[in-house]
Amino acid sequence: VTRDEALALLADVAAGRVDAATALDRLAFAPPSDLGFATLDLDRVVRHGYPEVVFGSGKTAAQVVAIAEALWEAHGRCLVTRADAEVRAALQARFPEAAVEPLGRTVQVGTALPARGGPPLAIVTAGTADLPVADEAAATARFLGLPRVRVTDVGVAGVHRVLAARATLASAGAVIVVAGMDGALPSVIGGLVACPVIAVPTSVGYGAAFAGLAPLLTMLNSCAAGVVVTNIDNGFGAAVAAARALR
Amino acid sequence: VTRDEALALLADVAAGRVDAATALDRLAFAPPSDLGFATLDLDRVVRHGYPEVVFGSGKTAAQVVAIAEALWEAHGRCLVTRADAEVRAALQARFPEAAVEPLGRTVQVGTALPARGGPPLAIVTAGTADLPVADEAAATARFLGLPRVRVTDVGVAGVHRVLAARATLASAGAVIVVAGMDGALPSVIGGLVACPVIAVPTSVGYGAAFAGLAPLLTMLNSCAAGVVVTNIDNGFGAAVAAARALR
Amino acid sequence: VTRDEALALLADVAAGRVDAATALDRLAFAPPSDLGFATLDLDRVVRHGYPEVVFGSGKTAAQVVAIAEALWEAHGRCLVTRADAEVRAALQARFPEAAVEPLGRTVQVGTALPARGGPPLAIVTAGTADLPVADEAAATARFLGLPRVRVTDVGVAGVHRVLAARATLASAGAVIVVAGMDGALPSVIGGLVACPVIAVPTSVGYGAAFAGLAPLLTMLNSCAAGVVVTNIDNGFGAAVAAARALR
Amino acid sequence: VTRDEALALLADVAAGRVDAATALDRLAFAPPSDLGFATLDLDRVVRHGYPEVVFGSGKTAAQVVAIAEALWEAHGRCLVTRADAEVRAALQARFPEAAVEPLGRTVQVGTALPARGGPPLAIVTAGTADLPVADEAAATARFLGLPRVRVTDVGVAGVHRVLAARATLASAGAVIVVAGMDGALPSVIGGLVACPVIAVPTSVGYGAAFAGLAPLLTMLNSCAAGVVVTNIDNGFGAAVAAARALR
Amino acid sequence: VTRDEALALLADVAAGRVDAATALDRLAFAPPSDLGFATLDLDRVVRHGYPEVVFGSGKTAAQVVAIAEALWEAHGRCLVTRADAEVRAALQARFPEAAVEPLGRTVQVGTALPARGGPPLAIVTAGTADLPVADEAAATARFLGLPRVRVTDVGVAGVHRVLAARATLASAGAVIVVAGMDGALPSVIGGLVACPVIAVPTSVGYGAAFAGLAPLLTMLNSCAAGVVVTNIDNGFGAAVAAARALR
Amino acid sequence: VTRDEALALLADVAAGRVDAATALDRLAFAPPSDLGFATLDLDRVVRHGYPEVVFGSGKTAAQVVAIAEALWEAHGRCLVTRADAEVRAALQARFPEAAVEPLGRTVQVGTALPARGGPPLAIVTAGTADLPVADEAAATARFLGLPRVRVTDVGVAGVHRVLAARATLASAGAVIVVAGMDGALPSVIGGLVACPVIAVPTSVGYGAAFAGLAPLLTMLNSCAAGVVVTNIDNGFGAAVAAARALR
Amino acid sequence: VTRDEALALLADVAAGRVDAATALDRLAFAPPSDLGFATLDLDRVVRHGYPEVVFGSGKTAAQVVAIAEALWEAHGRCLVTRADAEVRAALQARFPEAAVEPLGRTVQVGTALPARGGPPLAIVTAGTADLPVADEAAATARFLGLPRVRVTDVGVAGVHRVLAARATLASAGAVIVVAGMDGALPSVIGGLVACPVIAVPTSVGYGAAFAGLAPLLTMLNSCAAGVVVTNIDNGFGAAVAAARALR
Amino acid sequence: VTRDEALALLADVAAGRVDAATALDRLAFAPPSDLGFATLDLDRVVRHGYPEVVFGSGKTAAQVVAIAEALWEAHGRCLVTRADAEVRAALQARFPEAAVEPLGRTVQVGTALPARGGPPLAIVTAGTADLPVADEAAATARFLGLPRVRVTDVGVAGVHRVLAARATLASAGAVIVVAGMDGALPSVIGGLVACPVIAVPTSVGYGAAFAGLAPLLTMLNSCAAGVVVTNIDNGFGAAVAAARALR
């Protein structure tokens, strides 16, 4: 459904012409929209509270632009992740106002969702090389309207650096911990805070990191109870997980 | 700190003899309690809102009983997971009132934490063979005072079984999805609900499941945004993650 | 045997000079044809009903052109897969009429096999990034004369997208399901249809997809009975498997 | 739906009280049947042409018996695979007429589906140690009503053994090839026949077979086009795949 | 060389009949001693300062006893690791004075090497389940004459437990850190102390620990510089590495 | 063909009734012999110079005995490897004269092949725990008539032990090197001798040996040129490889 | 703390205004220094005796220069490892006096730490292709003030090359052994010397070296007791480990 | 030793001034020759019958040229493998007469070793993409003086292609089988011939070939007894192994 159709439907509900349950079903499970090479799930915003986000990797620039147009028309906003230089240029050409972030490789078209209140999401990195993934998480969180705070470069080899950030961490509503190499930081933070801790392994490190496998396993085996894990380098997924927890 | 010490400290705070910040620090980071073979983190309850849980695997029955005694004395309650038959018998002998669950291999000594209100935690399994892990999650959730609802045996090969449970899932505050084999169920549920989805891979399946590696990878690669993952067969960790999200 | 030799042999059969069994053996197991760097199995068409297809990867452009010429002379047609830009250009230069598809990296020289009747082969993708593999499958299916229908971008995170395609799937004679990331789509489709379901994992996804290992394992562990699997990104093999099933 | 309900529904269709499309939907996607610990997909027989089969591993004997009873009541037949000695004894005690096969670890309760006509399914093994998996495939095929032929112990180290079975293979409608160790047999057979070839790796072999990983990879990489693969030791899945192809 | 031969040789040196360099060579690289099923390296004590230690796993009890006798005769002492119950009983029967430790599975025959002075070796464990490996390290260190101190159960989920042991760690000459699950403890300790840190992964944990692979990778990727790693569960090797560093 | 049939055929050749080429083909590729559960390749002795050897693992004792009987009848001899206690007992009961070796798990029925001349095969082990695999190699070599010499427990941690055996190694016609743990011995020996060096990794060692994977990889990566490798624990295959080289 | 602040603090200690323990704590655990994208652990030099070293990989050239400036200001020296061509150029532009080593990819700004006395660190390579990693170790050791000696290209396939270096090895205080392919050299050297042996696997070799996995496993499984291991290609870590042992 | 020194030594032997055993030892274990970055094992030719071969990968062009010069001076010949375009150009510039083969990436300086008599080495490939590895094997075999015969593109999907080459294979003294993808060809050939069969896996294939892991495992698990295996893509090692067998 487009926004116009949705408005009309809601008007019908308001006027008693359609009951609420029927309207919700129609919105949440409407027939998907078919672009030929993509089937958009435009109603995800109703089911989840936020619209579909475009994973730019493996798509041509033309495909990404077309999908972004369709989402922008439907929702007035769109976020693209994993946008390489060519995709970023194509989106910028089509949407000159777009917010482009080269390090995190994200492009936001239109405005972010309205900012939520409540305690902020803390995004923590173990090392400088983890910043691109943290930036992807931060751009996604901003798009989703989450308040944010950053804590940078506090790897456990200097554990007093983590402890120095204890107050910031304690006041967060959820913590995303981004770490490569040994991936040990989420275990320490998981023991310090009571809120959700979402661990993101990165592909940073020497050979036996095996492109992120080592910190991934570390995090899955965290001795701090209730630490949960996303895919390697998946800052986007971590931010959405935080949004689910902070509803 | 024991409960008596904690009460005395809080009396001091009430009387203005100790200020609140000092008291909290003293409670949350008190010197750990040393049993010789174990160093108990008795103050975790202050930092996290729930006490340390005992992982029974790899410990002798005598060690588990001694740790359980120390925790029970400090908190009035204790949960043991991965309690094999010998450990369960030893705990039952020492604590005849303990709640013992053979399938999920848990033993609860003393009472659970006070029940929380709010929407329940849904614990969903893909197949009958995933029940022991779901039972561990349920016993942990009960210990932590979380309201619970179960959805059983709704694997995606009969996807209408999942859809039939849509109302239950939609009303949950968080969903734990336990699945072995292809581990596909969290992706479907992640697309249906907006709340936190915590995926637990199990070691159930034919050879190429590689003792849970296959569903673990499936879940880490979920195409539903924001699905997070725990260790293989780690129902306990999933329940704590849910408790973090449902605070 | 060349086509001329085959015609002469068949004339001998017709005239009673050679009996049928002898002729078949001569056709099906004739001495292979040696190009020096390749030994062509020109009689595969007799054993299998379709000629050898050229795997372009790891061969020089000159080698591919020479093999294509030999096959084209023998059969009047030839399909090359995994044709990179250099190979595509060399084939186009030699066969200006060839049908070149850059996305799927295939080149068809000469005509396709005669179109078969019967229910179509459905080629389904979970995401836009899976299209190149689906295109390889489609080009192979076309070459083999199979009727085809496409269903695009119906990943399980929006499971109603799959259900919306149920009629198309139900009328297919076989289904190829192409999916990366969690690879969950074949399990859902395998539960919806009774015909052969051939799952093709793709190398699309975040780090822990491990270049297709994750969806490969998912598909091998499908909880839908009788789903079978091909190599990663092997659209060609899936189409041939479908042709075997649809004979 | 039970058989009685299904009969009543079909009577309604016959009488014109219900139209066919409605009836099919009602049969194929009826609410699943809930046993508490299992949610049966009793209508799979309508969607697939055969009822759900019980995977015995990871379930208690009591659970298996209860599921078997429910399926037997609904369909008049039931097949259990991966039935260990305890499960086999429990089923035999409850269903004295059941057909129990210790080597393949299957139990069939009630009659098989009506025998289909057409060319048989060939079940081929590379070595004697592959027989239990082949027996599971054969028991499943019998339950599904498929005609069968066996070819035993024709590994490629004596390739003339395979060639000696060429006539049998050529007359088959589909071939299941069960092999451990190097898993090379499906590649040879895939080059000899035009029908579907379903490869089943087994966990038989020396250390570097890694419990079936080696033949699994061999089969996925088969140089014979269109060979498809199932999970390790999954004779059941191979038989269902054959049934899908031989409809 | 036996001790008697060694004494005679040293007498020759003392008397000027043999020069020192020649004597050393004769001692350090004397022909190995052949038991038929084992070739003892009796002169390792000259090259390394400590005698060969017997790895009990994979040897019959009779073989272990025979090797222990030969070493005991040559050196007056012998240590056996990985001694299972049968081996322990056989050694105890032959050497009633032997020091047998069931948890660490070690048996020491004869006296330990003379105690060294200097700062002690600290042996630290992350959890109670890591104790058997720490006990193997401690028994080896005692045999080698190293002063020892233990710190137990200070996993990073309660990082103040590690910090509470800071003084003990700071006064150590070397630290062995034994940890399973996430294996994060060596990174924290490596950042706190300047002496050698030897990390030992253990096979303790949930499924995705993959029998010690997870902490092994964590430790190899430690963000604390200069942390070194031994094999999984190899407390013996860690103690010898400490002895090398503390010479 | 049985021996009687072979003798008759050779008589025909001698008498000029059959020419040599025809006779060889008839012997080498005669129709395989079918036991129902096994298809014997009785003519392997003509193609290879030695008869089929029975891999006892994964077969029932009854199957092994039946196969041994058929081979013994055809050739007057038979070797069974991987014979567990039950299989060894069954073979001993049927063939009281059989040579049974419990450590190497082999049973030889009938006489060995005639002893060959020439330089011996050296079978070298790195440690005592490698002896069972070396014994399997030795039993196979004896069955095949190869002269043998053993060098035991000369692992590279005491490299002078290897050098002490240099004369033995230099006079060998081929060397089998059996090693677990680091698997380094073949590299040292490969640099010392000019004859074939066949490396056999064993599943002996600490956790990160991963059941033989570590020495397998070591051996495949040997810096000594021309070292070749067999499967883990495959002493039988190594002996046959030596027999191929020493023809 | 900057050097000026440290000097002032030490003056306070000298004057009795601050006691020693307080001063040390203030130096060793001072608040970390925040660059926005990096949190420098400037006091590591007090805890460890050497300053933080910059891992250049995954950082932008501008970030590396900024970090180097901060460290150089604090300590008067700085070492950067894994400096690719762009980073090396940027550092050289900012610090024209820097010591740049292209093969080992290191840049040293300012002077090295004062040279220590005592026996040297021996850095040994198995092959010429291991030199870059050995150069990284050597540059780090020089920065840390360690005396050094090199032994080059003494792989075990010519074991007399190692033995020829025996005197050099015997006089070393610690040995770093750098090896790819089979990684066997540390086992031989570990058996020859009594001092610490630090093994560094390299990513050099044919396919089954799997980018360093093979020598990594070899070294972890070394049959020479007490050999310890670092990450793949981690010459830096090995040098720091040596510095820890040689304090 | 240089050739001049060797000649002088042999003259001494001839004149009775040195006895033969002493001379051989001096030749075979002379002090290695040190180039600074490489330690040449010039006497390998005495121990093995052929000189050291240079592995070009991971060395600079200048290093390779310097090593080639030293070997050429000592032996009058030198072979370089894995010579990339830059190395090939540098060698050609220094040795204009060198035999350069771009596909196999080898460079031979000087003459080959004298041709040996006896049955030839057969070099067999499964597919055209395996040719570069086969060319490396062929160039090495030519350098070592081995007679050679080639059989090309006879993969098992058309098994009659292998059978058509049976006569060639039967007359060989050893067979090298080069295969990627399923790696099944050595098992078929191993069953056809009695001579040594050396299997070389190649990194050719679709994703689940995992850069040669799949055919490597296939070959290690060959059901044909006595097939031995080299590293992935290691044509050089296979040729040396053949030379060891054909001495």
mmCIF file of N, CA, C and O in Angstrom, chain D residues 70-93:
data_model
loop_
_atom_site.group_PDB
_atom_site.id
_atom_site.type_symbol
_atom_site.label_atom_id
_atom_site.label_comp_id
_atom_site.label_asym_id
_atom_site.label_seq_id
_atom_site.Cartn_x
_atom_site.Cartn_y
_atom_site.Cartn_z
ATOM 1 N N ALA D 70 -1.171 -41.056 16.663
ATOM 2 C CA ALA D 70 -1.974 -39.990 16.057
ATOM 3 C C ALA D 70 -1.940 -40.086 14.530
ATOM 4 O O ALA D 70 -2.955 -39.922 13.854
ATOM 5 N N LEU D 71 -0.746 -40.346 13.990
ATOM 6 C CA LEU D 71 -0.639 -40.441 12.528
ATOM 7 C C LEU D 71 -1.376 -41.674 12.020
ATOM 8 O O LEU D 71 -2.043 -41.639 10.978
ATOM 9 N N TRP D 72 -1.263 -42.767 12.758
ATOM 10 C CA TRP D 72 -1.907 -44.002 12.330
ATOM 11 C C TRP D 72 -3.422 -43.834 12.347
ATOM 12 O O TRP D 72 -4.118 -44.295 11.442
ATOM 13 N N GLU D 73 -3.897 -43.134 13.356
ATOM 14 C CA GLU D 73 -5.340 -42.893 13.387
ATOM 15 C C GLU D 73 -5.795 -42.018 12.233
ATOM 16 O O GLU D 73 -6.844 -42.220 11.640
ATOM 17 N N ALA D 74 -4.986 -41.046 11.893
ATOM 18 C CA ALA D 74 -5.371 -40.125 10.824
ATOM 19 C C ALA D 74 -5.245 -40.745 9.447
ATOM 20 O O ALA D 74 -6.054 -40.498 8.558
ATOM 21 N N HIS D 75 -4.200 -41.541 9.244
ATOM 22 C CA HIS D 75 -3.883 -41.989 7.881
ATOM 23 C C HIS D 75 -3.957 -43.500 7.692
ATOM 24 O O HIS D 75 -3.875 -43.979 6.559
ATOM 25 N N GLY D 76 -3.986 -44.248 8.796
ATOM 26 C CA GLY D 76 -3.963 -45.705 8.646
ATOM 27 C C GLY D 76 -2.564 -46.244 8.420
ATOM 28 O O GLY D 76 -2.355 -47.431 8.175
ATOM 29 N N ARG D 77 -1.592 -45.393 8.500
ATOM 30 C CA ARG D 77 -0.215 -45.819 8.292
ATOM 31 C C ARG D 77 0.732 -44.793 8.903
ATOM 32 O O ARG D 77 0.357 -43.640 9.126
ATOM 33 N N CYS D 78 1.931 -45.260 9.147
ATOM 34 C CA CYS D 78 2.931 -44.366 9.731
ATOM 35 C C CYS D 78 4.301 -44.996 9.563
ATOM 36 O O CYS D 78 4.460 -46.208 9.717
ATOM 37 N N LEU D 79 5.313 -44.171 9.247
ATOM 38 C CA LEU D 79 6.685 -44.664 9.161
ATOM 39 C C LEU D 79 7.540 -43.897 10.157
ATOM 40 O O LEU D 79 7.460 -42.669 10.247
ATOM 41 N N VAL D 80 8.350 -44.649 10.935
ATOM 42 C CA VAL D 80 9.310 -44.034 11.857
ATOM 43 C C VAL D 80 10.711 -44.373 11.378
ATOM 44 O O VAL D 80 11.003 -45.542 11.105
ATOM 45 N N THR D 81 11.583 -43.363 11.271
ATOM 46 C CA THR D 81 12.993 -43.605 10.926
ATOM 47 C C THR D 81 13.856 -43.299 12.144
ATOM 48 O O THR D 81 13.387 -42.743 13.116
ATOM 49 N N ARG D 82 15.133 -43.664 12.045
ATOM 50 C CA ARG D 82 16.062 -43.477 13.156
ATOM 51 C C ARG D 82 15.485 -43.977 14.478
ATOM 52 O O ARG D 82 15.551 -43.300 15.506
ATOM 53 N N ALA D 83 14.880 -45.138 14.410
ATOM 54 C CA ALA D 83 14.307 -45.747 15.606
ATOM 55 C C ALA D 83 15.380 -46.603 16.261
ATOM 56 O O ALA D 83 15.743 -47.658 15.727
ATOM 57 N N ASP D 84 15.876 -46.193 17.402
ATOM 58 C CA ASP D 84 16.885 -47.012 18.082
ATOM 59 C C ASP D 84 16.201 -48.197 18.762
ATOM 60 O O ASP D 84 14.973 -48.349 18.689
ATOM 61 N N ALA D 85 16.999 -49.031 19.410
ATOM 62 C CA ALA D 85 16.457 -50.286 19.940
ATOM 63 C C ALA D 85 15.287 -50.039 20.888
ATOM 64 O O ALA D 85 14.275 -50.742 20.829
ATOM 65 N N GLU D 86 15.405 -49.017 21.739
ATOM 66 C CA GLU D 86 14.346 -48.752 22.704
ATOM 67 C C GLU D 86 13.050 -48.314 21.997
ATOM 68 O O GLU D 86 11.958 -48.760 22.321
ATOM 69 N N VAL D 87 13.204 -47.440 21.030
ATOM 70 C CA VAL D 87 12.029 -46.976 20.285
ATOM 71 C C VAL D 87 11.406 -48.125 19.497
ATOM 72 O O VAL D 87 10.176 -48.277 19.456
ATOM 73 N N ARG D 88 12.254 -48.946 18.890
ATOM 74 C CA ARG D 88 11.706 -50.080 18.126
ATOM 75 C C ARG D 88 10.908 -51.000 19.039
ATOM 76 O O ARG D 88 9.814 -51.455 18.676
ATOM 77 N N ALA D 89 11.436 -51.260 20.230
ATOM 78 C CA ALA D 89 10.720 -52.145 21.148
ATOM 79 C C ALA D 89 9.386 -51.533 21.568
ATOM 80 O O ALA D 89 8.357 -52.220 21.637
ATOM 81 N N ALA D 90 9.391 -50.236 21.836
ATOM 82 C CA ALA D 90 8.154 -49.586 22.279
ATOM 83 C C ALA D 90 7.107 -49.608 21.171
ATOM 84 O O ALA D 90 5.912 -49.831 21.425
ATOM 85 N N LEU D 91 7.542 -49.394 19.948
ATOM 86 C CA LEU D 91 6.582 -49.412 18.840
ATOM 87 C C LEU D 91 6.048 -50.828 18.615
ATOM 88 O O LEU D 91 4.852 -51.028 18.383
ATOM 89 N N GLN D 92 6.952 -51.796 18.702
ATOM 90 C CA GLN D 92 6.526 -53.183 18.501
ATOM 91 C C GLN D 92 5.523 -53.582 19.571
ATOM 92 O O GLN D 92 4.549 -54.287 19.278
ATOM 93 N N ALA D 93 5.770 -53.127 20.796
ATOM 94 C CA ALA D 93 4.844 -53.465 21.880
ATOM 95 C C ALA D 93 3.458 -52.886 21.611
ATOM 96 O O ALA D 93 2.442 -53.531 21.857
#
